[in-house]
Coordinates of C-alpha atoms in Angstrom, one line a residue:
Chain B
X36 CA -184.1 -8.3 -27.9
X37 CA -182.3 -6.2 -25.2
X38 CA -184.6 -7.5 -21.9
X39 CA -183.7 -11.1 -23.2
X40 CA -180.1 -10.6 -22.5
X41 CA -179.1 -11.8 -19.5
X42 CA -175.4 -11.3 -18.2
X43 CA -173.9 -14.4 -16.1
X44 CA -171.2 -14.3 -14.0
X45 CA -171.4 -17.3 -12.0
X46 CA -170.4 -20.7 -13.4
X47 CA -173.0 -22.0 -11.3
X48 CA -175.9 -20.2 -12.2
X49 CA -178.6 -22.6 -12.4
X50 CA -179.4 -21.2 -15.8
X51 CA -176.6 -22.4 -16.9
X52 CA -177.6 -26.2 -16.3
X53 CA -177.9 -27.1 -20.4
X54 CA -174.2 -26.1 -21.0
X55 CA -172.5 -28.1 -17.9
X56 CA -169.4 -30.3 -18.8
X57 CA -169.5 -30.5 -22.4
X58 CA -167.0 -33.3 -23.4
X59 CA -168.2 -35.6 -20.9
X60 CA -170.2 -37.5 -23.6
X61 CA -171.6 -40.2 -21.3
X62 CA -172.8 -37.3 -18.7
X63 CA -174.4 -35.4 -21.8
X64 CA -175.8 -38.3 -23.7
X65 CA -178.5 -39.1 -20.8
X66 CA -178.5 -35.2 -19.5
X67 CA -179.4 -34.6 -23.5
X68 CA -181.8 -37.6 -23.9
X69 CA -184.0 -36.9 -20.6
X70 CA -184.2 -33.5 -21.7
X71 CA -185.0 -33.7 -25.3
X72 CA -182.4 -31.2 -26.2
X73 CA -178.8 -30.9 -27.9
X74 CA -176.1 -28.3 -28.0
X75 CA -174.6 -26.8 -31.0
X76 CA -171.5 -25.5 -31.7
X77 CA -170.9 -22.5 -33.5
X78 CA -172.1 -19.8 -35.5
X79 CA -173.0 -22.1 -38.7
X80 CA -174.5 -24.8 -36.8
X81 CA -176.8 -22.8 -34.7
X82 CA -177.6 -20.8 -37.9
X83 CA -178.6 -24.6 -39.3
X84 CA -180.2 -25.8 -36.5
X85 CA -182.4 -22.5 -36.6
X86 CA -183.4 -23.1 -40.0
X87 CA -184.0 -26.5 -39.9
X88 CA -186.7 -25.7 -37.4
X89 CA -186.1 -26.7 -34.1
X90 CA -187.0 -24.7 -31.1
X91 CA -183.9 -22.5 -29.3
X92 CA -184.3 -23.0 -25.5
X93 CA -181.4 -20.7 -24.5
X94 CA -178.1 -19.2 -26.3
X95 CA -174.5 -19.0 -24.4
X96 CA -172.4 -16.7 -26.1
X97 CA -169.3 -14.5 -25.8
X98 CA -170.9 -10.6 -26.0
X99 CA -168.8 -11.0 -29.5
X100 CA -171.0 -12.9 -30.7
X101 CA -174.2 -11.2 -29.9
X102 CA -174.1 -8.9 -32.9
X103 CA -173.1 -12.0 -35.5
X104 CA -176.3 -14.1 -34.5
X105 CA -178.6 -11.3 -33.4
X106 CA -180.7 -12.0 -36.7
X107 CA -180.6 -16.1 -35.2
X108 CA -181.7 -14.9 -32.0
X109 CA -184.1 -12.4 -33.2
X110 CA -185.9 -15.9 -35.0
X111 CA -185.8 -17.7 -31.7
X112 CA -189.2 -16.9 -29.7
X113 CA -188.4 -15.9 -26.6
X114 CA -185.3 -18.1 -25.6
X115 CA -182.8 -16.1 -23.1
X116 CA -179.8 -15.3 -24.2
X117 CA -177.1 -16.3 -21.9
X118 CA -173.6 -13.7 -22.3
X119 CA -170.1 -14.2 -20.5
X120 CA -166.4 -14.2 -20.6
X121 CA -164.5 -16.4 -22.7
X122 CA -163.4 -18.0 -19.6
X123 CA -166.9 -18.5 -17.7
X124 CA -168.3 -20.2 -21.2
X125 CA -165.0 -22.7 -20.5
X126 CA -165.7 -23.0 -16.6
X127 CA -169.2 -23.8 -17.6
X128 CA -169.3 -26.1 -20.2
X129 CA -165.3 -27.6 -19.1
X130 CA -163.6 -26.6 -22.3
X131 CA -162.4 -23.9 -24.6
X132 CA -165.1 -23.0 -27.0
X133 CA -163.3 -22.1 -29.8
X134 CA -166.2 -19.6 -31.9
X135 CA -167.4 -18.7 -28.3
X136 CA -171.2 -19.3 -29.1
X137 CA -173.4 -22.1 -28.0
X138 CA -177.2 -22.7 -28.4
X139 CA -179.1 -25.6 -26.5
X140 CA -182.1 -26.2 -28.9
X141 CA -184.9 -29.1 -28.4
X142 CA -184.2 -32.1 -30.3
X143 CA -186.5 -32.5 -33.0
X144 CA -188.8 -35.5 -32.7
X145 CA -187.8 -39.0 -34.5
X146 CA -188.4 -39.8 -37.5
X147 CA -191.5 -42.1 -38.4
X148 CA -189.7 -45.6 -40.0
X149 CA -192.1 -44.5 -43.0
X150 CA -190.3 -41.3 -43.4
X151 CA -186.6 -42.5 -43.3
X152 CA -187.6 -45.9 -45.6
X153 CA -189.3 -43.7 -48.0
X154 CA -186.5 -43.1 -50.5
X155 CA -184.1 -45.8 -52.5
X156 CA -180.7 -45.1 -50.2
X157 CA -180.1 -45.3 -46.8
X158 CA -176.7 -46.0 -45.2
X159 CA -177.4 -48.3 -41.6
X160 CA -174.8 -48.0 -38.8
X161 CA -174.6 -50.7 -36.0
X162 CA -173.0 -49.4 -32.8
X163 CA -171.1 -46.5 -34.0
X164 CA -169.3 -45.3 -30.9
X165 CA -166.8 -42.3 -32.6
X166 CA -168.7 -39.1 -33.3
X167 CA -166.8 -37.9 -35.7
X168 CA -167.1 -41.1 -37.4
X169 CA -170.7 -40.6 -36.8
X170 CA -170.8 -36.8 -38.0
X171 CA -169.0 -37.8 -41.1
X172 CA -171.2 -40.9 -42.8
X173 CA -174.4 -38.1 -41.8
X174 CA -172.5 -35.5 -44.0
X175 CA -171.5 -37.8 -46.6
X176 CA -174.7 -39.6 -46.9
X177 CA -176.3 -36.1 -47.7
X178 CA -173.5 -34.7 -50.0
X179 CA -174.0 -38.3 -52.1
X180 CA -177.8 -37.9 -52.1
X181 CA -178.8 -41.0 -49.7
X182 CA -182.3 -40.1 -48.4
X183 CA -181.7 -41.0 -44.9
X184 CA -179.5 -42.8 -42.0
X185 CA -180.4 -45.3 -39.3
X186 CA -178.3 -45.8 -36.3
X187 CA -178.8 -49.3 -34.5
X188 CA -180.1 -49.1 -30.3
X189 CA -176.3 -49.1 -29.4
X190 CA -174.7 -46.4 -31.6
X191 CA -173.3 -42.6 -30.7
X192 CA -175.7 -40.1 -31.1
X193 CA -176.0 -38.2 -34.3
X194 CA -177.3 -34.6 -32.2
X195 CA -174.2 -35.3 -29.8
X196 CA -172.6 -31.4 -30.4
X197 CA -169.5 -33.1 -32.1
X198 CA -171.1 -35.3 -34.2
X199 CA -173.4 -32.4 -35.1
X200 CA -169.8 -30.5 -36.2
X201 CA -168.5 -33.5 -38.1
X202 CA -172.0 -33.7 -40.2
X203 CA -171.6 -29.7 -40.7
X204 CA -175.2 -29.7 -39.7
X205 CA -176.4 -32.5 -41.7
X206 CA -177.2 -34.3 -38.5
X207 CA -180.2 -32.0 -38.7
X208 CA -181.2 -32.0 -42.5
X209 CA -181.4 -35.5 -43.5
X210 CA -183.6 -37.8 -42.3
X211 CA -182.2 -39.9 -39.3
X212 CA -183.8 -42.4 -36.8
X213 CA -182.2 -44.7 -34.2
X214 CA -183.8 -48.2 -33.9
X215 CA -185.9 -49.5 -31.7
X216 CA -184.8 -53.4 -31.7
X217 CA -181.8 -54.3 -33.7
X218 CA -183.0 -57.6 -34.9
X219 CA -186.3 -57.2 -35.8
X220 CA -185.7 -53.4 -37.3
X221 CA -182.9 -55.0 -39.7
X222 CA -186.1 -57.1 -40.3
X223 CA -188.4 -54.4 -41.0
X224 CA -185.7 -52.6 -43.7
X225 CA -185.5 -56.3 -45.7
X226 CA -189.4 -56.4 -45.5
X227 CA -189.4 -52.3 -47.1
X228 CA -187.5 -54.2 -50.2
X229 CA -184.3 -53.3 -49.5
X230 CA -181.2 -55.0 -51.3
X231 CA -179.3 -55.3 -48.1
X232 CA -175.8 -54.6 -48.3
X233 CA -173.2 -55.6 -45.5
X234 CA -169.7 -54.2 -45.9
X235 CA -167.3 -57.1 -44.7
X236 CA -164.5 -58.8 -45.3
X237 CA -165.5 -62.1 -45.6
X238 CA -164.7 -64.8 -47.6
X239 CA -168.0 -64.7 -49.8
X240 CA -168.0 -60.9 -49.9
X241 CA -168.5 -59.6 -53.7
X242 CA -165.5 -57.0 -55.2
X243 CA -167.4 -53.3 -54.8
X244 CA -166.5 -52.8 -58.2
X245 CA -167.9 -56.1 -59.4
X246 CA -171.3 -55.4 -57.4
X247 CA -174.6 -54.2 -59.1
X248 CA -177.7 -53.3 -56.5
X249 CA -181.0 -53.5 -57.2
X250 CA -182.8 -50.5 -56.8
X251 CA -183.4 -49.6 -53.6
X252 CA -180.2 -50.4 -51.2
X253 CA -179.8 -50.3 -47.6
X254 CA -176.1 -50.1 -46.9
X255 CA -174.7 -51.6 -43.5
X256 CA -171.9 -50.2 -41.6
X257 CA -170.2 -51.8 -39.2
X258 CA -168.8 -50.6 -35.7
X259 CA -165.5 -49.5 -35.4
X260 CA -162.9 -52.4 -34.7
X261 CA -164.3 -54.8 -35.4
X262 CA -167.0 -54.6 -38.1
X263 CA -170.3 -55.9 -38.8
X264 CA -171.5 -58.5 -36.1
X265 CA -171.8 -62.3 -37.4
X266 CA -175.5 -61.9 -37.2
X267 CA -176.0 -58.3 -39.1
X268 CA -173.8 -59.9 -41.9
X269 CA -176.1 -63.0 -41.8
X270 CA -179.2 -60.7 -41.8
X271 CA -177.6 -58.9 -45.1
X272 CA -178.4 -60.2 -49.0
X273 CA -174.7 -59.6 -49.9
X274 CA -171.9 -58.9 -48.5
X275 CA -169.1 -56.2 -50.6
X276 CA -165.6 -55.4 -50.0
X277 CA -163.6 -52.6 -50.7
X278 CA -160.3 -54.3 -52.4
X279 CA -157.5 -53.0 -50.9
X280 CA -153.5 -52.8 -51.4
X281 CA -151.5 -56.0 -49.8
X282 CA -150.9 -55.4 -46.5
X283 CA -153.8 -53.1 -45.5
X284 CA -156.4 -54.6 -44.0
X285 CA -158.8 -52.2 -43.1
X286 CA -160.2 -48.7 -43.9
X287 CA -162.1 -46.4 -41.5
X288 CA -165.9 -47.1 -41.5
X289 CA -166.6 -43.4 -42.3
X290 CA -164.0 -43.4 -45.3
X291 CA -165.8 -46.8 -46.8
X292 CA -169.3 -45.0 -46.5
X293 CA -167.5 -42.7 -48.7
X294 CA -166.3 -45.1 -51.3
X295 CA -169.7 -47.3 -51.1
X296 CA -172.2 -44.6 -51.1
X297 CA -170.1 -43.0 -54.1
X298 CA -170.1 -46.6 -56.0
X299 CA -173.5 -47.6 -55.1
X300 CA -175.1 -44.1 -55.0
X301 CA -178.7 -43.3 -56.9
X302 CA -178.7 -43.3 -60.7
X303 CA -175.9 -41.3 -61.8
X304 CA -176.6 -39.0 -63.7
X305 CA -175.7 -40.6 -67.4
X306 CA -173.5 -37.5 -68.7
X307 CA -171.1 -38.2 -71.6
X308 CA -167.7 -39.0 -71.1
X309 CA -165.1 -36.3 -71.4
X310 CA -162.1 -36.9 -71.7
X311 CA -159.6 -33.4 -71.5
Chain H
X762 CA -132.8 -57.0 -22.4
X763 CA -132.8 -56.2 -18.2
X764 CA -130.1 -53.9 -18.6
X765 CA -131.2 -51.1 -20.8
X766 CA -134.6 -50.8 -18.3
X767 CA -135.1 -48.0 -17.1
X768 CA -137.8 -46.6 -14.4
X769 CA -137.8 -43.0 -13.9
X770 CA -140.0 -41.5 -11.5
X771 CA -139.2 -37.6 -12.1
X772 CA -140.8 -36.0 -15.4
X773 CA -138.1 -33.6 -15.6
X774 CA -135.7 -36.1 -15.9
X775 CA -133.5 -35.4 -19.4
X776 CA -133.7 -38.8 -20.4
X777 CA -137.0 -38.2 -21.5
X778 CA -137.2 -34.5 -23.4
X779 CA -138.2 -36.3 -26.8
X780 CA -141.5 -37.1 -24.5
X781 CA -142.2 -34.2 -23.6
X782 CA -146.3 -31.7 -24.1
X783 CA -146.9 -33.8 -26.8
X784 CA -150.7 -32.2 -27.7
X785 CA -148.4 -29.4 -28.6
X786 CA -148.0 -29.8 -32.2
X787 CA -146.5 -26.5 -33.1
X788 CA -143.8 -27.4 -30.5
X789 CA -143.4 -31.2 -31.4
X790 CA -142.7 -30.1 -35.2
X791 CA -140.0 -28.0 -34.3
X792 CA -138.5 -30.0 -31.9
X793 CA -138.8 -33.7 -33.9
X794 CA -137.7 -31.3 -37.2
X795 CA -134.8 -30.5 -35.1
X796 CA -134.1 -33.9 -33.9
X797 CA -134.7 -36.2 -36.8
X798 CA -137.4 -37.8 -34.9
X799 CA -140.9 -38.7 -34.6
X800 CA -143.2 -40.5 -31.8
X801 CA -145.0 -43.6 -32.3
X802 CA -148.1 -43.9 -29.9
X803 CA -149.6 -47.7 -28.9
X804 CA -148.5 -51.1 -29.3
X805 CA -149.8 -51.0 -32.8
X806 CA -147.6 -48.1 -34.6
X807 CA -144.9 -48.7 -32.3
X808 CA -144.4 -52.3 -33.9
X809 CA -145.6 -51.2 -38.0
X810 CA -142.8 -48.2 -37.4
X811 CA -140.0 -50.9 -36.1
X812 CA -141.1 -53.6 -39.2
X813 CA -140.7 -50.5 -41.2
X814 CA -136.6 -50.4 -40.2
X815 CA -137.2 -47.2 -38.7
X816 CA -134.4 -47.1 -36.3
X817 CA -135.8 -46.4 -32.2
X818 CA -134.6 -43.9 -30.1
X819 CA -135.6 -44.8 -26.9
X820 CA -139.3 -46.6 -25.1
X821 CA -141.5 -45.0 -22.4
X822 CA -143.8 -47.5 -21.4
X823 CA -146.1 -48.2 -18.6
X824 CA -144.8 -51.5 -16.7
X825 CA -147.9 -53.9 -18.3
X826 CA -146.0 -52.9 -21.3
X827 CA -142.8 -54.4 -21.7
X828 CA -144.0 -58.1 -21.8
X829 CA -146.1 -57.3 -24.8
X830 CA -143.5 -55.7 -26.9
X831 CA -140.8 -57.4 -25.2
X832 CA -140.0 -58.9 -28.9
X833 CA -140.1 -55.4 -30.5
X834 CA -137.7 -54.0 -27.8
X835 CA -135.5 -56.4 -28.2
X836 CA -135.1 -56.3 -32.1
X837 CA -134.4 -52.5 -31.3
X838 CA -130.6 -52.4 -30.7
X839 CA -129.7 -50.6 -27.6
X840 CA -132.4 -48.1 -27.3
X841 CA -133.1 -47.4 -24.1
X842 CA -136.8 -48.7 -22.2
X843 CA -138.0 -46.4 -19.4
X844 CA -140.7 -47.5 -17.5
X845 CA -142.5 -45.3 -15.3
X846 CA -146.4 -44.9 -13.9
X847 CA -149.6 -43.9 -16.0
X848 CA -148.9 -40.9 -13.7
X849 CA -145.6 -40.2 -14.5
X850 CA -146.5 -40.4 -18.8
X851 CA -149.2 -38.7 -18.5
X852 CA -146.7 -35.7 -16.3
X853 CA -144.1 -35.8 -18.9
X854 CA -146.5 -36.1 -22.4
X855 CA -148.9 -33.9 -21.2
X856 CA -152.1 -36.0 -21.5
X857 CA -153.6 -39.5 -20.9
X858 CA -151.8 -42.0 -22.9
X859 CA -154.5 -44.1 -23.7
X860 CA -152.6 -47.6 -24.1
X861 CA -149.2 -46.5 -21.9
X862 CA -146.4 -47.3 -24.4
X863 CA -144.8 -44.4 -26.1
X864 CA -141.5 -44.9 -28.4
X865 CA -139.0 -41.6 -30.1
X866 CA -137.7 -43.4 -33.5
X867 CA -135.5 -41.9 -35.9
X868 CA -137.1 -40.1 -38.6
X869 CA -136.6 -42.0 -41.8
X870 CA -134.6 -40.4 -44.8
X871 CA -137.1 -38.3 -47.1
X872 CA -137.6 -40.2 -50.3
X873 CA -136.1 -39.6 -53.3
X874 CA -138.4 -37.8 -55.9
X875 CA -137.3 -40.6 -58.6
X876 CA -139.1 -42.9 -55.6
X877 CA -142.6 -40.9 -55.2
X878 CA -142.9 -40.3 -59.2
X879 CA -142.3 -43.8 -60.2
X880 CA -145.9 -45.0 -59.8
X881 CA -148.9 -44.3 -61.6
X882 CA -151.0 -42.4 -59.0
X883 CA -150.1 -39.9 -56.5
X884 CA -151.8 -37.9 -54.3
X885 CA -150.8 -34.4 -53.8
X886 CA -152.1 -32.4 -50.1
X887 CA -151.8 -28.6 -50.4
X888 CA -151.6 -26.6 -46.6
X889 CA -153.6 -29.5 -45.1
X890 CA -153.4 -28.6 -41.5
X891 CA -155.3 -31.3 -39.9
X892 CA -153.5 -34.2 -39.0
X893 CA -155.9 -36.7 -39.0
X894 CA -157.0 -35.4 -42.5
X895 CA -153.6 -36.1 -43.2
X896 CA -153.5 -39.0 -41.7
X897 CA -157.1 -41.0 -43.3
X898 CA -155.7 -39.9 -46.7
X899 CA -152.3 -41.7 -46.4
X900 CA -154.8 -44.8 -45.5
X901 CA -156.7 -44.2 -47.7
X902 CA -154.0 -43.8 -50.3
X903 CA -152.3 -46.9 -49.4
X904 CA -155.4 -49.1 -49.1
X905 CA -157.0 -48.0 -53.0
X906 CA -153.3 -49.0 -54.6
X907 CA -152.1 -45.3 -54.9
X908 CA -148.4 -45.3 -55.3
X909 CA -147.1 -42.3 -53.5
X910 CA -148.2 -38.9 -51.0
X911 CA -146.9 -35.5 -51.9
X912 CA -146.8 -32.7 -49.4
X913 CA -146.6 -29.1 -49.7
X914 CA -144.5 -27.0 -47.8
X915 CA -147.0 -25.9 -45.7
X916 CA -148.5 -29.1 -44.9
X917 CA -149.0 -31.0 -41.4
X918 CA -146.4 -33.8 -40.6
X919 CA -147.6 -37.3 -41.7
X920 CA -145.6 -38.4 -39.5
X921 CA -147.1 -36.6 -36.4
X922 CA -148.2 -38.8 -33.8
X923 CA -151.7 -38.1 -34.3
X924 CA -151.4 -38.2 -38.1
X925 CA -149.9 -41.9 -38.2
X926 CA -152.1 -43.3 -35.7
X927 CA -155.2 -41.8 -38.0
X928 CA -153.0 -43.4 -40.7
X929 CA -153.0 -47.2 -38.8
X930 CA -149.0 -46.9 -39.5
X931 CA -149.6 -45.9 -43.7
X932 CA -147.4 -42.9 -42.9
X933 CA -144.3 -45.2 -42.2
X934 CA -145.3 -47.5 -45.5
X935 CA -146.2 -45.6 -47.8
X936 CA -144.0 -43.5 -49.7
X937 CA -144.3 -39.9 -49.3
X938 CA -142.0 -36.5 -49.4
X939 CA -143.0 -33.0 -48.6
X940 CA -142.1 -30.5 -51.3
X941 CA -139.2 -28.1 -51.4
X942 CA -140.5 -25.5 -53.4
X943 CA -144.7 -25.5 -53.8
X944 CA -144.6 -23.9 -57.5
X945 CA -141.5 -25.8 -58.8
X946 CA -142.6 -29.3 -57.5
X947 CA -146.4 -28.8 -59.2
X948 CA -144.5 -28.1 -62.5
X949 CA -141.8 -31.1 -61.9
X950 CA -145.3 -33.3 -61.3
X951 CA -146.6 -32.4 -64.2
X952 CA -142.8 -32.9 -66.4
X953 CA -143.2 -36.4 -65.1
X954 CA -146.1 -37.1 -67.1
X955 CA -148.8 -36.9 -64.9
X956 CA -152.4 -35.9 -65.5
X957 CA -152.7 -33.4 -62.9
X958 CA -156.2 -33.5 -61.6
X959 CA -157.2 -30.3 -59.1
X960 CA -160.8 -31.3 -57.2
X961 CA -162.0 -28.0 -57.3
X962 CA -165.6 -26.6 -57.0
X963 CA -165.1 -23.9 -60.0
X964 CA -167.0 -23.5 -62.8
X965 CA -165.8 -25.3 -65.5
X966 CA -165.1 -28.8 -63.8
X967 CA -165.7 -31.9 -65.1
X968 CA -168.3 -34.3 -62.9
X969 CA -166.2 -37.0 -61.1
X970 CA -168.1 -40.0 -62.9
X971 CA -167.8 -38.4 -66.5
X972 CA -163.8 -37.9 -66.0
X973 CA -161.4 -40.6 -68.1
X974 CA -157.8 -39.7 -66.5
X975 CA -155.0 -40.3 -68.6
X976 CA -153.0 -43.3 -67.7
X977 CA -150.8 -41.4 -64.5
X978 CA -152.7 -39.4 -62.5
X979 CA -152.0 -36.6 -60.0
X980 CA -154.7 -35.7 -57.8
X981 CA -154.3 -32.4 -56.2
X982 CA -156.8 -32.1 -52.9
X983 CA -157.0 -28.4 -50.9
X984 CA -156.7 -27.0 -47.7
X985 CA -159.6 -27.2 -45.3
X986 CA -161.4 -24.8 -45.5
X987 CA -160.6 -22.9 -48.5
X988 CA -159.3 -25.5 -50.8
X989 CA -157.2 -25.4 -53.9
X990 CA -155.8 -22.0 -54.4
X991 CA -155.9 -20.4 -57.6
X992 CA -152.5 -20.9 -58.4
X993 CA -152.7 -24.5 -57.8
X994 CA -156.0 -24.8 -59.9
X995 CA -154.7 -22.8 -62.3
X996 CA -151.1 -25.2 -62.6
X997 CA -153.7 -28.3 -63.4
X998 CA -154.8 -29.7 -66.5
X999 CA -158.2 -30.0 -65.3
X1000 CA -160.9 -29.9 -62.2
X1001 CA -163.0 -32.2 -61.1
X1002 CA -165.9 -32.3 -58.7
X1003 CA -168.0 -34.4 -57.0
X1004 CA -171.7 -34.0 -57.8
X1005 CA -173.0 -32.7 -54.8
X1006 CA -176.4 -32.9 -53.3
X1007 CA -178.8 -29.7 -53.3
X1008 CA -178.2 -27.2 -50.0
X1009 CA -174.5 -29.5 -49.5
X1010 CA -171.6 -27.3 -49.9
X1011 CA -168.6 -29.5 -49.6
X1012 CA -167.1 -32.2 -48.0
X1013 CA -164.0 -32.7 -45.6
X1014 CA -160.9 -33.2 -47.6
X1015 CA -160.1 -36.8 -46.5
X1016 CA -163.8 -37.8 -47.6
X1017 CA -163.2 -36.5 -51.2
X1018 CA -159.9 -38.0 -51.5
X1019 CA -161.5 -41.3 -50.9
X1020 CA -164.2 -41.2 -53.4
X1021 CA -161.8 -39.5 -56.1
X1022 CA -159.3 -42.2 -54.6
X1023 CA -161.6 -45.1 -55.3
X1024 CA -163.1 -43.8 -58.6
X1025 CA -159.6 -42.7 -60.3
X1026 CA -157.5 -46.0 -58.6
X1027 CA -155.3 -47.4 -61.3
X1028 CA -156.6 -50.2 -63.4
X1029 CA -159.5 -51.6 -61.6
X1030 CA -159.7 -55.3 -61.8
X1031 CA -161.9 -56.1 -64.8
X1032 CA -163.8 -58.9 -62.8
X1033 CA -167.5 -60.0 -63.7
X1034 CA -170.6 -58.0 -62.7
X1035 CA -171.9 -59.7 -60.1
X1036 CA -175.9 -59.7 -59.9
X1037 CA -176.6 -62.1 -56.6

């Protein structure tokens, strides 16, 4: 391991390029695509991202971290292994990284439409923009045992290091793909026999509780603000609602994929009532 | 309504010290604590917090501002409006105020403990330290027709600015109180009748969708992190958990007290099944 380590000094080493100017998310969304990587954050989500198989291309870590992941970095072929202060890891990547260890690791390559329509759940998100919000429907939709998530052309994306730390790695265990064209890939999941769900609040929109799905259900998630768009909720079978208190008029999108995917999740399990 | 405008062009000046650093929330506590005062960020909160009766302070706006809540300022007594730059608010706060308008309102009184037992569902945050977990669960609260929030000792301010913008204003509408003592106030809960209800991850609890509460219902929700301690668990009639899938661990705190929010909501509507 020892001739991998290299020790930087120099904010500007070229090295260094993967890790520049973390939280500009525009900057790193097309530095990140035309690469074909992603950064994560942290011990546990490198540790994920190594185990779910994707390829390390570098490590940047505080030297107290090189003891913590040396089994991590032991797995990783031959990726260098970056080490620096606390404050060059912050001039580099422009802020303060609180567990002082990042890994830039090669995105994995997407997801065939067969693999993510394969199962009976899938939650689909059109033009997420919050990564958090993001990070939590991917970590959600995995805890509630949806087989997979599709983001439409416009949304955030799911590998973007925050959302990553939102889905506590889930990002890079459940079956994700972004579409190719809106229209005619809301098309394609109505075709694979989907009951298409939109969650709205409009007038026609069925009570959650009152609502029974057929088997297989693709659940659509609106952007933040403003919802589903007038044609996504046309392109649905039904639309559902959450009923809510007097006065409120909206919930979070990632706290209604929390309430929907619980209420309309796969056959639950048919355990007796108990009552304490 | 001229009179009592303001500008001010030097961020020391006095006037505004209820403005001042504040991403600094260990400093903001103890200086709002001190005052009796919280912040209201954006047009939004700054109007739910005036409808609420909470009584304003003072204003710091950006100029484009005081047409648009011209009505609010108005119906706010004698409270001063300063008006200054984007530069200037952003000197004095300590960041980029997003949508320019700032207001210090009096904190309101904390509510009587008659007021937060006298419904049928509460919510009960143990050392939540996260203000915008705080903050979704008051939403979330408010939205599924729960009556009241209780806070432990320990907890983060609902009433943060970061916590009642995450709220969308629930903070200032629904009632809440933090505790005064953690071990008396869990026993008082449960004197009151209620069905204290820990979501726990321990051995013996009882799967969320095989769990018939009793008619008032406490729901106790844990630290991030660590979760319920064991006195907490212990002081509860019984645990509950959400059915997790394989290789998922846990979910963020917020995200659980929506589904437990939603499944254990007071007398859901006994509508028709639908079947479109």
């Amino acid at each position: 391991m020892a001739r991998r380590v290299v020790v930087v000094d120099d904010p500007r080493d070229p090295s260094l390029s993967d890790y520049v100017s973390l939280r500009d998310s525009q900057l790193r969304r097309s530095l990140e695509t035309s690469r074909g990587m992603f950064i994560a954050e942290g011990e546990k989500i490198i540790r994920r991202a190594a185990e779910a198989g994707c390829r390390a291309r570098s490590f940047l870590l505080q030297d107290r971290w090189l003891d913590g992941l040396s089994d991590v970095v032991e797995n990783c072929g031959d990726a260098p292994v970056y080490v620096g202060s606390a404050a060059l890891v912050e001039q580099v990547s422009g802020f303060h990284v609180h567990r002082g260890a990042l890994a830039a690791f090669e995105r994995p390559p997407a997801r065939s439409w067969e693999d993510v329509l394969a199962g009976d759940r899938i939650m689909v998100c059109q033009d997420l923009v919050d990564h958090t919000n993001m990070g939590s429907i991917l970590r959600v939709a995995a805890a509630l045992g949806w087989d997979a998530v599709v983001v439409s052309q416009g949304s955030a994306d799911p590998l973007y290091r925050r959302a990553i730390k939102a889905s506590m790695g889930a990002s890079l265990q459940l079956p994700w793909r972004r579409m190719d064209h809106d229209g005619a890939d809301l098309q394609r999941i109505h075709d694979a026999g989907f009951h298409v769900v939109a969650t709205a609040l409009v007038e026609d929109a069925v009570a959650l509780e009152n609502f029974r799905p057929r088997q297989r259900v693709a659940l659509l998630l609106g952007t933040e603000g403003h919802g589903l768009s007038a044609d996504w909720i046309a392109a649905a079978d039904v639309s559902v609602q959450i009923p809510m208190a007097e006065g409120i008029d909206s919930l979070n999108v990632a706290t209604a994929a929390a309430i929907c995917g619980w209420a309309l999740r796969s056959s639950p399990p048919a355990g007796d009532v108990f009552v304490p």
